[in-house]
PDB file of C-alpha atoms in Angstrom:
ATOM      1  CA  UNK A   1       3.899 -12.231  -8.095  1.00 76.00           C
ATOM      2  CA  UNK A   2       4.925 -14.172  -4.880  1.00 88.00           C
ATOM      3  CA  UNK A   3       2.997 -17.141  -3.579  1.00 94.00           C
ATOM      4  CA  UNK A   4       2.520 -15.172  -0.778  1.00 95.00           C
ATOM      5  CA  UNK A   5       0.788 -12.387  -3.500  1.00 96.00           C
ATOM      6  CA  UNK A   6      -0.835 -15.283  -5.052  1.00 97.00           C
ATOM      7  CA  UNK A   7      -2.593 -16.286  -1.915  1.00 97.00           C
ATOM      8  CA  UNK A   8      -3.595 -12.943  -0.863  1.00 98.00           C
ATOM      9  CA  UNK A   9      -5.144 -12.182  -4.542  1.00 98.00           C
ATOM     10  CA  UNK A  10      -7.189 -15.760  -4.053  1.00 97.00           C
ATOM     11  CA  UNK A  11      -8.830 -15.010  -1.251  1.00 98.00           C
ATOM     12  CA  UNK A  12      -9.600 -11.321  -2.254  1.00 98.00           C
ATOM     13  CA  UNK A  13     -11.506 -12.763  -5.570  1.00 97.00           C
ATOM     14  CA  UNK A  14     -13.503 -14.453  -3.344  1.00 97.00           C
ATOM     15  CA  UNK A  15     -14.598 -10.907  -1.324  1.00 97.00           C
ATOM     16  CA  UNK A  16     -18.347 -11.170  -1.190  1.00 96.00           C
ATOM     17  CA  UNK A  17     -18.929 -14.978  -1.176  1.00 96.00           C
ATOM     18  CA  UNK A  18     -21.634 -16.042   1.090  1.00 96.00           C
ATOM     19  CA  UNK A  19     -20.282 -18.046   4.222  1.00 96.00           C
ATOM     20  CA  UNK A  20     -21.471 -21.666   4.757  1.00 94.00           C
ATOM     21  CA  UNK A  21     -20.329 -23.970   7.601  1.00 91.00           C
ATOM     22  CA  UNK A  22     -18.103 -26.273   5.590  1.00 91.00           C
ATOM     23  CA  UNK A  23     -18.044 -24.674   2.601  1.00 91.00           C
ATOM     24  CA  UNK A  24     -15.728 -25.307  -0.350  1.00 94.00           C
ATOM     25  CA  UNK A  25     -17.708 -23.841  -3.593  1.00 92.00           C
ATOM     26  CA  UNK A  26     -16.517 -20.428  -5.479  1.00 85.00           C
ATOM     27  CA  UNK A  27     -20.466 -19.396  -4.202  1.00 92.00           C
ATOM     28  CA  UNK A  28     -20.245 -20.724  -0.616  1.00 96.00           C
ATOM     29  CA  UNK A  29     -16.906 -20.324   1.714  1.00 96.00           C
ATOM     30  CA  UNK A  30     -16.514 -20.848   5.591  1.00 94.00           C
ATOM     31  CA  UNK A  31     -13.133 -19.610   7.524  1.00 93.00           C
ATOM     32  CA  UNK A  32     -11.525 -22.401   6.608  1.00 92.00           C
ATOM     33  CA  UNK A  33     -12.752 -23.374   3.110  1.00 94.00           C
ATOM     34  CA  UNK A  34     -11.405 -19.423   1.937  1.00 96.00           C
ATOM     35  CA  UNK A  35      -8.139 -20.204   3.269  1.00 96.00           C
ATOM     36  CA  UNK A  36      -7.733 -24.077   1.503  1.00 95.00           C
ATOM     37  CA  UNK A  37      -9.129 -22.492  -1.916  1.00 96.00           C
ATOM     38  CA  UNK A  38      -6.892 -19.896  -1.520  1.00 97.00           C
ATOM     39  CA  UNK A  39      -3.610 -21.927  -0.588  1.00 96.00           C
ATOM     40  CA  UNK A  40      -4.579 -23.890  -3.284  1.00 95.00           C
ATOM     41  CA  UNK A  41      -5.029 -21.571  -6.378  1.00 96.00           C
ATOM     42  CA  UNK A  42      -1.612 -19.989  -4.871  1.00 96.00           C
ATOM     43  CA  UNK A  43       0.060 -23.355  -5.706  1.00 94.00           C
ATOM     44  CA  UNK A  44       0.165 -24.592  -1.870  1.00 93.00           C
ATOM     45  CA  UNK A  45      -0.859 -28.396  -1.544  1.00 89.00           C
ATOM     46  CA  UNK A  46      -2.937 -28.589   2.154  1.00 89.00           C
ATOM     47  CA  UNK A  47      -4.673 -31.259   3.503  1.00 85.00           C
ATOM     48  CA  UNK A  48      -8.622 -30.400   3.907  1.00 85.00           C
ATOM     49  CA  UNK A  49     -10.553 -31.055   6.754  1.00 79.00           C
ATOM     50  CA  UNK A  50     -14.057 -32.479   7.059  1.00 75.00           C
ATOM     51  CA  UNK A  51     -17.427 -33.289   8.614  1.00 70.00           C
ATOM     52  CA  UNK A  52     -15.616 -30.419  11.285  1.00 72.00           C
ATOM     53  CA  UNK A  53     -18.500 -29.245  13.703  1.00 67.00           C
ATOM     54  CA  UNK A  54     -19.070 -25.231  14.191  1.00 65.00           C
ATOM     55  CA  UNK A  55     -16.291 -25.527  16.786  1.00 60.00           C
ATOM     56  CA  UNK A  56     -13.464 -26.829  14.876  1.00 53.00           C
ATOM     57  CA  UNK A  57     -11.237 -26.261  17.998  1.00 55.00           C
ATOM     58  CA  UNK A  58     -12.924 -29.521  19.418  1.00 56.00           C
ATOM     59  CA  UNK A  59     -11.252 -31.425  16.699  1.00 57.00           C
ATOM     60  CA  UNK A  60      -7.687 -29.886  16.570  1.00 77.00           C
ATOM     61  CA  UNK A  61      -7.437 -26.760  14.044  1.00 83.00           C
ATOM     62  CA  UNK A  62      -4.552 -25.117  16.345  1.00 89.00           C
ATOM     63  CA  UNK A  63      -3.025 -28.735  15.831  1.00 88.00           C
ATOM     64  CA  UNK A  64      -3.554 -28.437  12.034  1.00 88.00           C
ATOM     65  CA  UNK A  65      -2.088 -25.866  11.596  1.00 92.00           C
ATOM     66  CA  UNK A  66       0.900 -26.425  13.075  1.00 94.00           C
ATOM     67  CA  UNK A  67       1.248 -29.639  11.453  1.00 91.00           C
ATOM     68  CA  UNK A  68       0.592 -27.878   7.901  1.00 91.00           C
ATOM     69  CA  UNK A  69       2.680 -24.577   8.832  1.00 93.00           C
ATOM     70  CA  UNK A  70       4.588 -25.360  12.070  1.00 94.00           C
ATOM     71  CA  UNK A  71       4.885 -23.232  14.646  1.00 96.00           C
ATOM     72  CA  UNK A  72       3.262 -19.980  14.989  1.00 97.00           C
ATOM     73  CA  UNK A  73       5.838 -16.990  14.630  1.00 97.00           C
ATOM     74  CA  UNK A  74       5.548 -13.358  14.090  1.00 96.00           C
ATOM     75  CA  UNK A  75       2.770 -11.340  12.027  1.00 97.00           C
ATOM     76  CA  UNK A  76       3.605 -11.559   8.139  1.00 97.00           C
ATOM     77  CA  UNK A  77       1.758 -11.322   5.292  1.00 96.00           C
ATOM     78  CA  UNK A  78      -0.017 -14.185   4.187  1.00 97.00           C
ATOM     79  CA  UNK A  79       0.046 -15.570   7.369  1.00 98.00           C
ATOM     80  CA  UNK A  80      -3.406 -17.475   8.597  1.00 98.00           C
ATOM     81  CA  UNK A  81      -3.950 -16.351  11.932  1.00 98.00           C
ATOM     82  CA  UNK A  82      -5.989 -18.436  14.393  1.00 96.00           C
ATOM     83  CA  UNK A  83      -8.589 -16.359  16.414  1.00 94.00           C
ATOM     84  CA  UNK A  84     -10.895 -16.616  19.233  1.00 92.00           C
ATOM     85  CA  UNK A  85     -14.229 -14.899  19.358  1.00 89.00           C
ATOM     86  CA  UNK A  86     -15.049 -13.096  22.652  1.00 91.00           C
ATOM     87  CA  UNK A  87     -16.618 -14.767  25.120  1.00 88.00           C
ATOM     88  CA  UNK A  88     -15.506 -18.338  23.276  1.00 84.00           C
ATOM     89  CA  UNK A  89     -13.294 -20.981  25.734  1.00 84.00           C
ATOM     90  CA  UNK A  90     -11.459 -21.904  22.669  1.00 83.00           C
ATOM     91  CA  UNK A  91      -9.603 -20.213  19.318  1.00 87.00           C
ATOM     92  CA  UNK A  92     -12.408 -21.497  16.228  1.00 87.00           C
ATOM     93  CA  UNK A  93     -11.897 -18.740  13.714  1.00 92.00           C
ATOM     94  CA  UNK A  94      -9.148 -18.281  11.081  1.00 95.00           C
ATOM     95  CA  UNK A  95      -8.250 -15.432   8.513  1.00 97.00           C
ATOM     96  CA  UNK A  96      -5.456 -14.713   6.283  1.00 98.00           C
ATOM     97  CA  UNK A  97      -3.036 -11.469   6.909  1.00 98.00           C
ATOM     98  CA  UNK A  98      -1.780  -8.733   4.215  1.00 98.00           C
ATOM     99  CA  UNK A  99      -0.116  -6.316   5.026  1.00 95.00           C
ATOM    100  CA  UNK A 100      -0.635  -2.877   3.104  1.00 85.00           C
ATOM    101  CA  UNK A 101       2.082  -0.340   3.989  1.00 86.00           C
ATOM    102  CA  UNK A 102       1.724   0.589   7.430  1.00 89.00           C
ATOM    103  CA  UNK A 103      -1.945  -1.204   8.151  1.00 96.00           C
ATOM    104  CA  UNK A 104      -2.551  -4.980   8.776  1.00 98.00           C
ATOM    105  CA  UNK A 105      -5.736  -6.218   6.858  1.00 98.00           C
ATOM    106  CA  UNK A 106      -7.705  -9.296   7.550  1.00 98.00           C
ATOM    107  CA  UNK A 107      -9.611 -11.469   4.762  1.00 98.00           C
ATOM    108  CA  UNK A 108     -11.950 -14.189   6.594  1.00 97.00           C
ATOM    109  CA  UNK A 109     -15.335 -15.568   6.196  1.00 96.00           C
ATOM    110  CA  UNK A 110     -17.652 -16.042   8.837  1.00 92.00           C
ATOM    111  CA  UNK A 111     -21.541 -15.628   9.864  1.00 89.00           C
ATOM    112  CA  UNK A 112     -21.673 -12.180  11.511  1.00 84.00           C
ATOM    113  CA  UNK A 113     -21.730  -8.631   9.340  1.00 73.00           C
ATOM    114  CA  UNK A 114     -22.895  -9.836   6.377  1.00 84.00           C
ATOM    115  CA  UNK A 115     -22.341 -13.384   6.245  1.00 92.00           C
ATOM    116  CA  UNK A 116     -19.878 -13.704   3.680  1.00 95.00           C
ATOM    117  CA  UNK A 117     -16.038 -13.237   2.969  1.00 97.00           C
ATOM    118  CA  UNK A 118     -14.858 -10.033   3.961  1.00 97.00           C
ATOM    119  CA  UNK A 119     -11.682  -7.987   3.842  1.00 97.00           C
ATOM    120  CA  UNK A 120     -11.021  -4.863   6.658  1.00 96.00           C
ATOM    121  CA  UNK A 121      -8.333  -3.424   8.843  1.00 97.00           C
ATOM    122  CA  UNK A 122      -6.979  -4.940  11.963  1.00 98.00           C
ATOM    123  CA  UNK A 123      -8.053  -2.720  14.485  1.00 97.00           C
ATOM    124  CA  UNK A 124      -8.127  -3.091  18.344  1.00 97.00           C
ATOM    125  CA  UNK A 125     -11.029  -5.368  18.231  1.00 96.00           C
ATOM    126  CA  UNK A 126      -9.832  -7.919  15.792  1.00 96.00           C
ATOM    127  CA  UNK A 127      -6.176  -7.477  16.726  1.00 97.00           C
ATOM    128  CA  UNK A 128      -7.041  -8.836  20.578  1.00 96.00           C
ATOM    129  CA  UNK A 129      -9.044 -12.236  19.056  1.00 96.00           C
ATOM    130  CA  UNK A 130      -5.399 -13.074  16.979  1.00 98.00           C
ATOM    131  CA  UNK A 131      -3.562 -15.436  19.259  1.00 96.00           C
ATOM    132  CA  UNK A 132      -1.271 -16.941  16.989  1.00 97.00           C
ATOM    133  CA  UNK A 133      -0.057 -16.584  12.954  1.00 98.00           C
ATOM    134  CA  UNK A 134       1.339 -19.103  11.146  1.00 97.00           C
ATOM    135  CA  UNK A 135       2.669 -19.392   8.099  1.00 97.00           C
ATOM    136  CA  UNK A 136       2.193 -21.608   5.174  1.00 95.00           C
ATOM    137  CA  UNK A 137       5.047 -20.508   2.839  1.00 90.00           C
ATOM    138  CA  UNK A 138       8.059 -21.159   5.662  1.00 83.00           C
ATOM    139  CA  UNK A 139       8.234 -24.914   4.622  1.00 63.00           C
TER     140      UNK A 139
END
């Protein structure tokens, strides 16, 4: 299994976990706190962020990011994409990318649907609030 793999596989054993603004618990996830647990059980060392507000964009995610992953690049799987919900003035949402054959699937955590971490296909709707991937296993 790649680290990649390994990453994707974390996340998905979370699938179901409620969502909880700062959340870093195996019962309690946000965005953010699925995709540190999961770089982490894949092996990846991150820095964590805290005491964040419910728009981390305020306080530098996209900066982050590219300081843990560097520069956003092209779709690939297990990349953490940074997205911006309609409506929003700035990106505040992230997700991790797998790709299965010829569909693009998205494993986040967030508030809406049912409030917990959630796996589904990248379809128009979800593919126009992904403005950037990056990816944590190019360093």
């Amino acid at each position: 299994m790649t680290d990649r793999d390994a990453f994707i596989a974390a996340a998905r054993s979370m699938l179901g976990v409620t969502w909880r603004h700062q959340g870093r618990q195996p019962w309690a996830v946000d965005c953010l706190g699925l995709v540190v647990l999961a770089l982490r059980a894949a092996g990846r060392e991150v820095q964590d962020r805290e005491g964040y507000p419910r728009d981390p964009q305020r306080e530098g995610i996209r900066e982050e990011l590219v300081r843990q992953c560097g520069e956003p690049g092209e779709w690939v799987h297990g990349g953490v994409a940074l997205m911006q919900w309609p409506g929003a003035e700035l990106p505040s949402h992230v997700g991790i990318l797998a790709n299965s054959g010829d569909e693009w699937r998205l494993i986040h955590s967030y508030s809406g649907g049912n409030g917990c971490a959630v796996e589904h296909r990248v379809d128009d709707h979800w593919r126009g609030m992904i403005l950037e991937v990056f990816d944590p296993w190019r360093r």
